[in-house]
Tab-separated table of C-alpha atoms in Angstrom:
chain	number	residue	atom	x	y	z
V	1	UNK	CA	58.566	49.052	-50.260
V	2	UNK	CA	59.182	47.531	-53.372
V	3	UNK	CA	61.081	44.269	-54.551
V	4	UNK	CA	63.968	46.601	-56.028
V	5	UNK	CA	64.218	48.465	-52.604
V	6	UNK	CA	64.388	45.685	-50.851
V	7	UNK	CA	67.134	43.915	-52.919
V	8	UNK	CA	69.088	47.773	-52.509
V	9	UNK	CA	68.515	47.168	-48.351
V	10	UNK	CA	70.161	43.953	-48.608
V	11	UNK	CA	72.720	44.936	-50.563
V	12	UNK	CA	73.008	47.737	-48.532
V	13	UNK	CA	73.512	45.794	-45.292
V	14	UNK	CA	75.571	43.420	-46.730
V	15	UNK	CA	78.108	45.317	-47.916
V	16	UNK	CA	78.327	47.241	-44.755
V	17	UNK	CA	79.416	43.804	-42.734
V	18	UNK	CA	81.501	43.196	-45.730
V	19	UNK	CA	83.614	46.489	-44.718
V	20	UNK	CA	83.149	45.416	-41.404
V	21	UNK	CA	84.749	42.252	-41.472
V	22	UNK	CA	87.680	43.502	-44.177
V	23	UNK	CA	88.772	45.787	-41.066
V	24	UNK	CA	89.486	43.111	-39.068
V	25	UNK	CA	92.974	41.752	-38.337
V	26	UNK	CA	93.886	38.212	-39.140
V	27	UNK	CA	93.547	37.373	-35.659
V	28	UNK	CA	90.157	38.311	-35.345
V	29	UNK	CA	89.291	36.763	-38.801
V	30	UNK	CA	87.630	33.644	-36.679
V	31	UNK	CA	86.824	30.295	-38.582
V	32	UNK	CA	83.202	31.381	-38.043
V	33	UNK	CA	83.724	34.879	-39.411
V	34	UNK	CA	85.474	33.695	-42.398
V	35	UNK	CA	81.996	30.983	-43.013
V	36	UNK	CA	80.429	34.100	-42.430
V	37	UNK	CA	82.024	36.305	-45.185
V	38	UNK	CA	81.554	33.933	-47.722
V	39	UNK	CA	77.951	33.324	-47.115
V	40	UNK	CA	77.923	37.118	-47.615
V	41	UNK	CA	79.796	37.142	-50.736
V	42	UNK	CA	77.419	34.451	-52.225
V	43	UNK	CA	74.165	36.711	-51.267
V	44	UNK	CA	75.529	39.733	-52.345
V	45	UNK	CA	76.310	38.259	-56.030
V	46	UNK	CA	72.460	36.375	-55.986
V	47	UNK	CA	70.882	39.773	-55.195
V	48	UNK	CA	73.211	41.803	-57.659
V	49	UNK	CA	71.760	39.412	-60.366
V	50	UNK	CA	68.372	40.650	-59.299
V	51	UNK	CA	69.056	44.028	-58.732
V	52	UNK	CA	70.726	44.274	-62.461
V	53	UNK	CA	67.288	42.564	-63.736
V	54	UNK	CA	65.590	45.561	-62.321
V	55	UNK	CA	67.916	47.845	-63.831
V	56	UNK	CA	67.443	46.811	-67.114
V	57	UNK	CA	64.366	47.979	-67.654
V	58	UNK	CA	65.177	51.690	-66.765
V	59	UNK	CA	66.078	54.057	-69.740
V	60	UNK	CA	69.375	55.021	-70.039
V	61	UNK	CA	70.129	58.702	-68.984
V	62	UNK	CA	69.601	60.425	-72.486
V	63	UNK	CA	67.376	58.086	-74.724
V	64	UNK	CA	64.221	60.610	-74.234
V	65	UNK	CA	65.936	62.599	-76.660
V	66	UNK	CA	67.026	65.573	-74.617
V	67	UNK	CA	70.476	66.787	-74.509
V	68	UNK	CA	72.166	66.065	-71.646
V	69	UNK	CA	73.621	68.774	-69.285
V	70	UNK	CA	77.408	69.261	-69.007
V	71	UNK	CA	76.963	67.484	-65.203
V	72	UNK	CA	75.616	64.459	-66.762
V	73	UNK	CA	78.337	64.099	-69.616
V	74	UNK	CA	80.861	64.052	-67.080
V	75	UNK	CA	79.439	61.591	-64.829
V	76	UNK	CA	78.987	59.175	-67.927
V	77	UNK	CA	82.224	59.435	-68.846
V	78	UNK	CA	83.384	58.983	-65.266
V	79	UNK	CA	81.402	55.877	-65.251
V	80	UNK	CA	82.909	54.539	-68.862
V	81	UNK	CA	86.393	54.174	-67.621
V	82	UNK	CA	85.495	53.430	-63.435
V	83	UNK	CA	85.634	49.690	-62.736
V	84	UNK	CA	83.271	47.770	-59.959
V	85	UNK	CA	86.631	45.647	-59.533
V	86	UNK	CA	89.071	48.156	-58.125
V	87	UNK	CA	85.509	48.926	-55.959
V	88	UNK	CA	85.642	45.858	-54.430
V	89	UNK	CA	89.267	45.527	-54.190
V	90	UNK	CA	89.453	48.767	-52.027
V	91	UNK	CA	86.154	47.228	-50.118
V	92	UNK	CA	88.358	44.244	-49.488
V	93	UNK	CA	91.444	45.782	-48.221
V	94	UNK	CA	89.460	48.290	-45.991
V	95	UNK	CA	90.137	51.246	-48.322
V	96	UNK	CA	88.107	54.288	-49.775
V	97	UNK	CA	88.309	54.046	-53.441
V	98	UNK	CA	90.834	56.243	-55.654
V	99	UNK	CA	91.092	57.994	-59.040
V	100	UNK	CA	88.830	57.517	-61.182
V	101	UNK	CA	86.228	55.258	-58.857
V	102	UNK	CA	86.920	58.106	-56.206
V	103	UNK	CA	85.843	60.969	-59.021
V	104	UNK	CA	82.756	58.850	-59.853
V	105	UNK	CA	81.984	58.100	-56.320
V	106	UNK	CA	81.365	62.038	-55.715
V	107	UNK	CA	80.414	62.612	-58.476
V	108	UNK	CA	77.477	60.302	-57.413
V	109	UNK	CA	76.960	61.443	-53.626
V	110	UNK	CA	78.436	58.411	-52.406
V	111	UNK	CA	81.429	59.348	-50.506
V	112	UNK	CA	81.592	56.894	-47.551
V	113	UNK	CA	83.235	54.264	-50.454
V	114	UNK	CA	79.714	52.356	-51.486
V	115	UNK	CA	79.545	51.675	-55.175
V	116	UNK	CA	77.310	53.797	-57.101
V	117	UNK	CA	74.138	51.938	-58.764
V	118	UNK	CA	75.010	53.322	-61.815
V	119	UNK	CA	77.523	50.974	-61.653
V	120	UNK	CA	75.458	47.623	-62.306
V	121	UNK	CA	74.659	47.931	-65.827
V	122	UNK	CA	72.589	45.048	-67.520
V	123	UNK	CA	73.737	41.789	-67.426
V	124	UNK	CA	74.311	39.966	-70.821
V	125	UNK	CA	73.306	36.520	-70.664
V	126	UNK	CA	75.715	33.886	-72.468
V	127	UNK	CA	72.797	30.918	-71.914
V	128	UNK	CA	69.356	31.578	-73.170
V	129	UNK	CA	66.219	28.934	-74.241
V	130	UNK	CA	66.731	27.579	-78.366
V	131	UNK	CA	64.378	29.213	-80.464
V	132	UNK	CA	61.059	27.763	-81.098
V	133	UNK	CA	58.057	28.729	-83.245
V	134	UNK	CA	57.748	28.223	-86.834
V	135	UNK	CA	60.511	30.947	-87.558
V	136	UNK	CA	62.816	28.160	-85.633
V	137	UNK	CA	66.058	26.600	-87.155
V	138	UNK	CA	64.971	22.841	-87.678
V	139	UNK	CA	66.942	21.308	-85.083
V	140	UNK	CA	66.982	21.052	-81.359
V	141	UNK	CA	69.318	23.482	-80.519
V	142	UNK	CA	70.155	23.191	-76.843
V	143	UNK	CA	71.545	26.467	-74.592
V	144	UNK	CA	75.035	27.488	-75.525
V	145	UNK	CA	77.113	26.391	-72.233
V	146	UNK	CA	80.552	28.876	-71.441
V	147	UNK	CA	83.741	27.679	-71.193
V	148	UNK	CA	84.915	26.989	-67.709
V	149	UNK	CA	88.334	29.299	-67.274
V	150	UNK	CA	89.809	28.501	-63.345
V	151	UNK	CA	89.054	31.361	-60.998
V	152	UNK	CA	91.616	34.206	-61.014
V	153	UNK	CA	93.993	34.485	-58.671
V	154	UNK	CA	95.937	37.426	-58.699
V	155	UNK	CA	94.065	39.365	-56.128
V	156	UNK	CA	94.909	36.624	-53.929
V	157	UNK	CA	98.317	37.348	-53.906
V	158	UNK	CA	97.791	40.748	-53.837
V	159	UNK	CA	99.211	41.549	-56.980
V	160	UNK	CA	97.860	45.406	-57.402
V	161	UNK	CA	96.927	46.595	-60.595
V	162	UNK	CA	96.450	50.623	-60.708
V	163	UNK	CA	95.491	52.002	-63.818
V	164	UNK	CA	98.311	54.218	-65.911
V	165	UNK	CA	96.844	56.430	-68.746
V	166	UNK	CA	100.405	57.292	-70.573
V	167	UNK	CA	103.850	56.633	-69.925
V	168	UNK	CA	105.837	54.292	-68.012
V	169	UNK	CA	104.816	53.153	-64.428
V	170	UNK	CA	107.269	53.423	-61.326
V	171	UNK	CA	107.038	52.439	-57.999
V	172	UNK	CA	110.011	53.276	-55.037
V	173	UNK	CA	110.714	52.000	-51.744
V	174	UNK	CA	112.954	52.711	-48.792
V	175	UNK	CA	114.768	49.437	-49.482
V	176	UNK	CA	117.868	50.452	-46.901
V	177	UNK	CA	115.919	52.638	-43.775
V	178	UNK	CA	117.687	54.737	-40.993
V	179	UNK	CA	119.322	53.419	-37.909
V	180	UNK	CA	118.493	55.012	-34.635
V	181	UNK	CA	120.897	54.459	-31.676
V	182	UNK	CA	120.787	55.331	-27.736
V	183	UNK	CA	123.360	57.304	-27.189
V	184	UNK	CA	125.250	58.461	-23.714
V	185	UNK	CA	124.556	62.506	-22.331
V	186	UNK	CA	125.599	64.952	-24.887
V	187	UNK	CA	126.495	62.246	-27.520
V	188	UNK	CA	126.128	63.854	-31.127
V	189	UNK	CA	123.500	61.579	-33.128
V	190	UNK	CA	124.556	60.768	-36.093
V	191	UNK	CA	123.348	60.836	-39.601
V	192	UNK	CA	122.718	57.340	-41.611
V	193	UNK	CA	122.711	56.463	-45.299
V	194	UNK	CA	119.267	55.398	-46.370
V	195	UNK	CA	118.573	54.459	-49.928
V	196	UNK	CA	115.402	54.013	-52.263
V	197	UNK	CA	114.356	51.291	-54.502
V	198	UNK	CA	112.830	52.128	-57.861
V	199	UNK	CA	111.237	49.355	-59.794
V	200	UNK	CA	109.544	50.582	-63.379
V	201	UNK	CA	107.576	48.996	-66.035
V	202	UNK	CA	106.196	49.679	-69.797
V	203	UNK	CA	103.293	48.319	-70.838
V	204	UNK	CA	103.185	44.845	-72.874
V	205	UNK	CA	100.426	43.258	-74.759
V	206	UNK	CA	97.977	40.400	-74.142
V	207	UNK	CA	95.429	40.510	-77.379
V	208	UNK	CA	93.083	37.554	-78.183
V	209	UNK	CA	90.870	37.668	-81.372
V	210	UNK	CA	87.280	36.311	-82.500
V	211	UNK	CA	85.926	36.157	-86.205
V	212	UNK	CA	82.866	34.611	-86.921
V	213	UNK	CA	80.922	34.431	-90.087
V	214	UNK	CA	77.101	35.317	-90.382
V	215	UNK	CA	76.409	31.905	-91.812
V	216	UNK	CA	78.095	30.380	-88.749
V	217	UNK	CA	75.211	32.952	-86.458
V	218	UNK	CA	72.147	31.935	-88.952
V	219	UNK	CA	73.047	28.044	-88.260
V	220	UNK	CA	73.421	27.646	-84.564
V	221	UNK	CA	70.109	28.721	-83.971
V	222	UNK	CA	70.943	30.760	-80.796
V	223	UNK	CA	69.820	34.432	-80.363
V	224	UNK	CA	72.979	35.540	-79.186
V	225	UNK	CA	75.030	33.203	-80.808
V	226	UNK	CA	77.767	36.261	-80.804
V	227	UNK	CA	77.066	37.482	-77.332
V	228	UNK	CA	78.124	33.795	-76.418
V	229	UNK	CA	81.313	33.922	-78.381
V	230	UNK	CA	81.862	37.893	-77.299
V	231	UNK	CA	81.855	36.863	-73.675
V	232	UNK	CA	84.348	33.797	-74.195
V	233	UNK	CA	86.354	35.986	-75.820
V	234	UNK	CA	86.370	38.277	-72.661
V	235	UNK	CA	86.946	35.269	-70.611
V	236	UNK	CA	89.922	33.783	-72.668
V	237	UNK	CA	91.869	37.520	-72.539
V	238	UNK	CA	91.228	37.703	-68.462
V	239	UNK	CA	92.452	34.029	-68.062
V	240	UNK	CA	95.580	34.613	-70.509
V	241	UNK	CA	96.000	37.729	-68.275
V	242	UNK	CA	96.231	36.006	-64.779
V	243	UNK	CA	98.229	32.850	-66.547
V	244	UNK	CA	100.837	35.807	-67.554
V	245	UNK	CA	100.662	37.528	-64.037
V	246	UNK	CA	101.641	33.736	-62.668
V	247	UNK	CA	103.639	31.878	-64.825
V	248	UNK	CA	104.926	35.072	-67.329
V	249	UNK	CA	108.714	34.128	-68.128
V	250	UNK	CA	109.870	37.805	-69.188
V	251	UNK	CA	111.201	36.298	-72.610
V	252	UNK	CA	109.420	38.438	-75.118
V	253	UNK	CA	106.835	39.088	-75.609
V	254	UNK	CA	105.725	37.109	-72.197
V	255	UNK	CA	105.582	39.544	-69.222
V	256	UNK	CA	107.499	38.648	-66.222
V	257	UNK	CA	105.100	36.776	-63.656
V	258	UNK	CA	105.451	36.798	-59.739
V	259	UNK	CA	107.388	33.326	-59.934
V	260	UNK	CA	110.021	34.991	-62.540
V	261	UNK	CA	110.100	37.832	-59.948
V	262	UNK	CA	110.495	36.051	-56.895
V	263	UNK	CA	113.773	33.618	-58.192
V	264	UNK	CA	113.852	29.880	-58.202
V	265	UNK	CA	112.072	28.491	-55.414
V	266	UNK	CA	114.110	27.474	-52.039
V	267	UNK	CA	115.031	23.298	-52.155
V	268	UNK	CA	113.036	20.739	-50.469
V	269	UNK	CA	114.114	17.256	-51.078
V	270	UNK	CA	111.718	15.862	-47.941
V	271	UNK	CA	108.649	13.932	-48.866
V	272	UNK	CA	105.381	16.255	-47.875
V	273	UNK	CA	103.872	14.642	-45.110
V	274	UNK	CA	101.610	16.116	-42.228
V	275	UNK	CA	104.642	17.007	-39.778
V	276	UNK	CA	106.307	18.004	-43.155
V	277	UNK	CA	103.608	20.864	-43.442
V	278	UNK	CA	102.849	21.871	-40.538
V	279	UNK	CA	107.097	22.525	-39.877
V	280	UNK	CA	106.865	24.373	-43.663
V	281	UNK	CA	104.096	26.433	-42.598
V	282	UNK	CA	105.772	27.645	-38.943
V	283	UNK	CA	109.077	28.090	-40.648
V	284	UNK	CA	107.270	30.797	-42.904
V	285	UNK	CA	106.563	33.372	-39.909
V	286	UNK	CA	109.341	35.847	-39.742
V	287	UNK	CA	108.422	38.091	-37.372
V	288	UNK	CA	107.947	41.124	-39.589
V	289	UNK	CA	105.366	40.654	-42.387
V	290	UNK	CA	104.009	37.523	-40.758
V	291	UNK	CA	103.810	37.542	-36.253
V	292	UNK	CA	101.719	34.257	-36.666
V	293	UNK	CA	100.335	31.268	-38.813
V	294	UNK	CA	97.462	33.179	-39.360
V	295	UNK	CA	98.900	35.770	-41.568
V	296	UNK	CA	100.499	32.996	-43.897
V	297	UNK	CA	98.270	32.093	-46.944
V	298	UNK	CA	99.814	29.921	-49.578
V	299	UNK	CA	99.051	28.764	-53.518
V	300	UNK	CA	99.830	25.152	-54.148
V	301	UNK	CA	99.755	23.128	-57.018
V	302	UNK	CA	97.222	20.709	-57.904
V	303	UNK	CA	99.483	17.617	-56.792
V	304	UNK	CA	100.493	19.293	-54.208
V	305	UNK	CA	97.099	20.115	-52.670
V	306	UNK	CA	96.111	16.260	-53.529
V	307	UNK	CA	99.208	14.946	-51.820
V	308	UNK	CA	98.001	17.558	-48.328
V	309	UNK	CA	94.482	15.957	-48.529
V	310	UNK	CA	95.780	12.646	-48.405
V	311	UNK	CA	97.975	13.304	-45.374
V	312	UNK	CA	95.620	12.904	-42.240
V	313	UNK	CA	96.046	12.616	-38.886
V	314	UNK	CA	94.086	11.905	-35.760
V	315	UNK	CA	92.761	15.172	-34.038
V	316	UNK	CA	90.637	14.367	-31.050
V	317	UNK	CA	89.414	18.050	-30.417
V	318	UNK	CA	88.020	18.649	-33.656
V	319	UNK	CA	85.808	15.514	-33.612
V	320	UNK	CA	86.768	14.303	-36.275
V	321	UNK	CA	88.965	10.890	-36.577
V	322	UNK	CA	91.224	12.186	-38.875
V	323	UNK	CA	92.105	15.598	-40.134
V	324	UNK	CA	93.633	16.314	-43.507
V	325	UNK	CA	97.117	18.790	-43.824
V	326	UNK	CA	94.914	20.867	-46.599
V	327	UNK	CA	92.522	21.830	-43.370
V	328	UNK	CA	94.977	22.123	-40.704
V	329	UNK	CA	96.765	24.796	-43.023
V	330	UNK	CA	93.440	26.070	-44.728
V	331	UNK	CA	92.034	26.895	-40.953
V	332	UNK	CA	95.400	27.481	-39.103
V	333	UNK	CA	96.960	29.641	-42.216
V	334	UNK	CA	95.087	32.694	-43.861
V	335	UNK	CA	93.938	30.245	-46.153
V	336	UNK	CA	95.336	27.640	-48.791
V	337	UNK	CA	93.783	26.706	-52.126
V	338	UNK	CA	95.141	25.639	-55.638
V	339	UNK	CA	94.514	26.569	-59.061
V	340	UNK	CA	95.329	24.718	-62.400
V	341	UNK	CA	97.471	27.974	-63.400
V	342	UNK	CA	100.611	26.858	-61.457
V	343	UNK	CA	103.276	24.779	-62.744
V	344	UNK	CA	103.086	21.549	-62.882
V	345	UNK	CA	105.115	18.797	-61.314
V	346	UNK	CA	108.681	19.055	-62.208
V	347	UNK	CA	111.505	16.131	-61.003
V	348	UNK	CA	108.837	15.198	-58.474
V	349	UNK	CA	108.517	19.004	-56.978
V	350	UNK	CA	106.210	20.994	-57.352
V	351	UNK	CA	106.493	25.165	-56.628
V	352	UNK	CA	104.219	26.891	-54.614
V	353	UNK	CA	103.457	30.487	-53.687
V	354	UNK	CA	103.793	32.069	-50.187
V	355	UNK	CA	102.201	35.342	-48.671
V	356	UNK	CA	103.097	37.070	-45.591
V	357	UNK	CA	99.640	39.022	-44.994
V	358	UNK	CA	100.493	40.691	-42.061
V	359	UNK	CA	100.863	43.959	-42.819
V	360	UNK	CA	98.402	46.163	-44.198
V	361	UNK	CA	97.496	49.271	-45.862
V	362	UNK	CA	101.245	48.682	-48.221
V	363	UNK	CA	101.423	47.577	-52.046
V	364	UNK	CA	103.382	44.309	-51.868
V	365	UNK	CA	103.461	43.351	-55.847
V	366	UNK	CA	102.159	44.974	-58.665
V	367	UNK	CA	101.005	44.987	-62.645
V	368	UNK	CA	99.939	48.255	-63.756
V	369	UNK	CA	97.742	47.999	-66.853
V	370	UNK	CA	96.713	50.986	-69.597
V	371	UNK	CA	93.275	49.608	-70.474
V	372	UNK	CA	91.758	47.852	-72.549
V	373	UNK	CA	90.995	48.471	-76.571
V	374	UNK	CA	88.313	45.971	-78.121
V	375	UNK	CA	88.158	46.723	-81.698
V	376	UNK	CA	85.371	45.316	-83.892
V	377	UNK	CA	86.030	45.311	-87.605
V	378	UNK	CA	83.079	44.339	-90.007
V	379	UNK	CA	84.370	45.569	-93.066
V	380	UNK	CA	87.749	43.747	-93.622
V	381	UNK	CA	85.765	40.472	-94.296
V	382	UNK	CA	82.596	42.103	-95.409
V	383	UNK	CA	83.193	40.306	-98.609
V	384	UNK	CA	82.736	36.729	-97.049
V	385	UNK	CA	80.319	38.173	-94.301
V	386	UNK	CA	83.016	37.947	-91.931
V	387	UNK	CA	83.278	39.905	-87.848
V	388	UNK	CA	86.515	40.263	-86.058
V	389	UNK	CA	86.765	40.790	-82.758
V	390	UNK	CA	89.622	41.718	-81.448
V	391	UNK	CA	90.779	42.680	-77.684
V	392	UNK	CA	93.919	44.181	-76.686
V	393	UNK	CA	94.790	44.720	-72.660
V	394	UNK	CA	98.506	46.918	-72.088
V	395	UNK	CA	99.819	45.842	-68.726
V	396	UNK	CA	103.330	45.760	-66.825
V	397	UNK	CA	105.827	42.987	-65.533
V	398	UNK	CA	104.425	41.810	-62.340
V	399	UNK	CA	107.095	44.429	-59.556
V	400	UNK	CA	107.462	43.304	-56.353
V	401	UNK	CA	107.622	46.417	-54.337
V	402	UNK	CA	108.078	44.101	-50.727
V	403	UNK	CA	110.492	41.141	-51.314
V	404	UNK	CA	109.595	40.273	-47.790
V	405	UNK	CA	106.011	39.649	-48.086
V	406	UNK	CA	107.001	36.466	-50.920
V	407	UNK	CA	108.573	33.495	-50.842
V	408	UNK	CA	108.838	31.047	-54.061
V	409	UNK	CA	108.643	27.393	-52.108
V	410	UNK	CA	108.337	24.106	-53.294
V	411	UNK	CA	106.896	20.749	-52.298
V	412	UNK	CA	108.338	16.877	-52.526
V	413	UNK	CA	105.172	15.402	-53.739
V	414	UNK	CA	106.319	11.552	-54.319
């Protein structure tokens, strides 16, 4: 067996556990399991790495010269607009893929939901060795670093994003259901108003642009000196993207984020201390999207996740002399983290993000997007040896489809 076959069988295996645990229900999603899933995650990106590596050095379908069949067109195409990211997403939620991944899928032969090899195209290194040799710039040019965007965290609030290729987007939802009744012998039943909920969006724009000269390449003595700045490009539009999905106000040409969507957060003038948050965290359950603390996972603010660290208390059972609020909510919860994307502190409170998680296989929130248009123009500045870069993504207002599944809190830091 070779080294590439190998890599595939882990991958393979991996990604079956994967599905595995994603079908589980929060209350079987174990502290161990969770350590488990991660470790997972972690092998399954090392062995991708690889895996692309070995990819890389196979031609692409076509560069022998002969035409390609009508079979093979398709598929291409198929695979130019499929993303691995809605793959995983539907991996995550314990889905089979849809639209376009779906088409690509069969068109494939993979139709239990894996993602097709074809998939893993060659990675593009941003950090690579200086040059050396006598053709060398003559200084000591050290690997070009990336900048460091904080993780997304959209998906974590399961803010959907379906693609939409014209038009507007809508989404309904029986917001007022039927009644049913008992009803005495030979009662008449009677029939009930329901009523539907449409919420609609039209795509807005997030561009971010890159122009570089060729003196500005020859100097910095890097190979792919505009691979580097391509890539931070890339990552500047996605972060822009998820800071919009967050914190968007809806005053053009903003989009409105899941904070504009869910209304000003409910008061809470009590200092956060452990009883605080573990009394915050219980009153969350309602019975409906959430039966238990497990289903509730919540997005803090930096301060805020500082000022839960700091408040400890003595837990016997766990062996350990004191236990922070940040663990008792991370391990008791369906998980609690922070990111630098929400607000900051305002009047000493900060807001915070709630998600009932309880019930699946429903879109809670959404953002549909129209795709993305990178457009590279060399001849505007040809005259100056100037490239533009410039990337334009076309997405919706963040809808919430389930007001229940939200709630915009906030926390008395100091």
């Amino acid at each position: 067996m070779s080294e590439r076959n190998r890599i595939e069988l882990r991958l393979s295996k991996a990604r079956s556990r994967l599905r595995e645990i994603a079908a589980l229900d929060t209350d079987g999603l174990t502290p161990e399991i969770r350590e488990e899933s991660d470790q997972l995650v972690a092998a399954v990106e090392a062995d991708e790495i690889k895996l692309r590596a070995s990819l890389a050095a196979e031609p692409e379908p076509g560069e022998s010269g002969e035409p390609l069949d009508a079979e093979t067109r398709e598929r291409l195409e198929l695979r130019g607009r499929a993303r691995v990211g809605r793959y995983m997403l539907a991996a995550v939620r314990g889905r089979l893929p849809a639209g376009v991944e779906a088409e690509y899928s069969a068109a494939c032969g993979f139709e239990d939901g894996g993602i097709p090899l074809e998939m893993w195209e060659p990675e593009q290194r941003a950090v690579t060795n200086a040059p050396t040799g006598t053709n060398a710039v003559g200084v000591n040019v050290a690997p070009i670093q990336p900048h460091i965007f904080a993780p997304s965290i959209a998906a974590d609030l399961m803010i959907d994003m379906p693609m939409v290729e014209s038009g507007t987007f809508s989404q309904a939802r029986i917001s007022t259901p039927l009644t049913a009744s008992a009803l005495a012998k030979g009662g008449d039943a009677e029939a009930t108003a329901a009523a539907f909920t449409v919420a609609s969006g039209t795509p807005k724009r997030v561009s971010c642009r890159l122009e570089f000269l060729v003196e500005d390449v020859a100097s910095a003595g890097v190979a792919n000196f505009e691979a580097a700045l391509r890539e931070n490009l890339s990552m500047a539009l996605s972060a822009e993207l998820d800071n919009q999905l967050i914190n968007g106000s809806g005053v053009a040409p903003n989009l409105s984020g899941i904070l504009k969507a869910l209304g000003d957060a409910t008061t809470d003038d009590t200092l956060l201390t452990y009883s605080h948050g573990i009394k915050k965290l219980a009153g969350l359950v309602d019975g409906l999207f959430a039966m238990n603390l497990s289903q509730i996972y919540q997005l803090v603010g930096v301060e805020t996740y500082r000022a839960m660290a700091t408040a400890t208390a003595v837990v016997t059972s766990t062996g350990r002399d004191t236990f922070p609020l940040s663990a008792y909510l991370n391990e008791a919860g369906a998980g609690m983290r922070t990111n630098s994307r929400m607000p900051a502190v305002a009047s000493t409170k900060q807001s915070a993000i709630a998600v009932r998680k309880g019930v699946s296989g429903i879109r809670t929130a959404v953002s549909a997007h129209w795709g993305k248009v990178e457009i590279t123009d060399v001849y505007s500045g040809s005259a100056r040896g100037q490239t533009a870069v410039t990337c334009h993504v076309l997405l919706s207002d963040v809808l919430v489809i389930q007001p229940g599944a939200y709630e915009h809190i906030q926390y008395k830091v100091s």
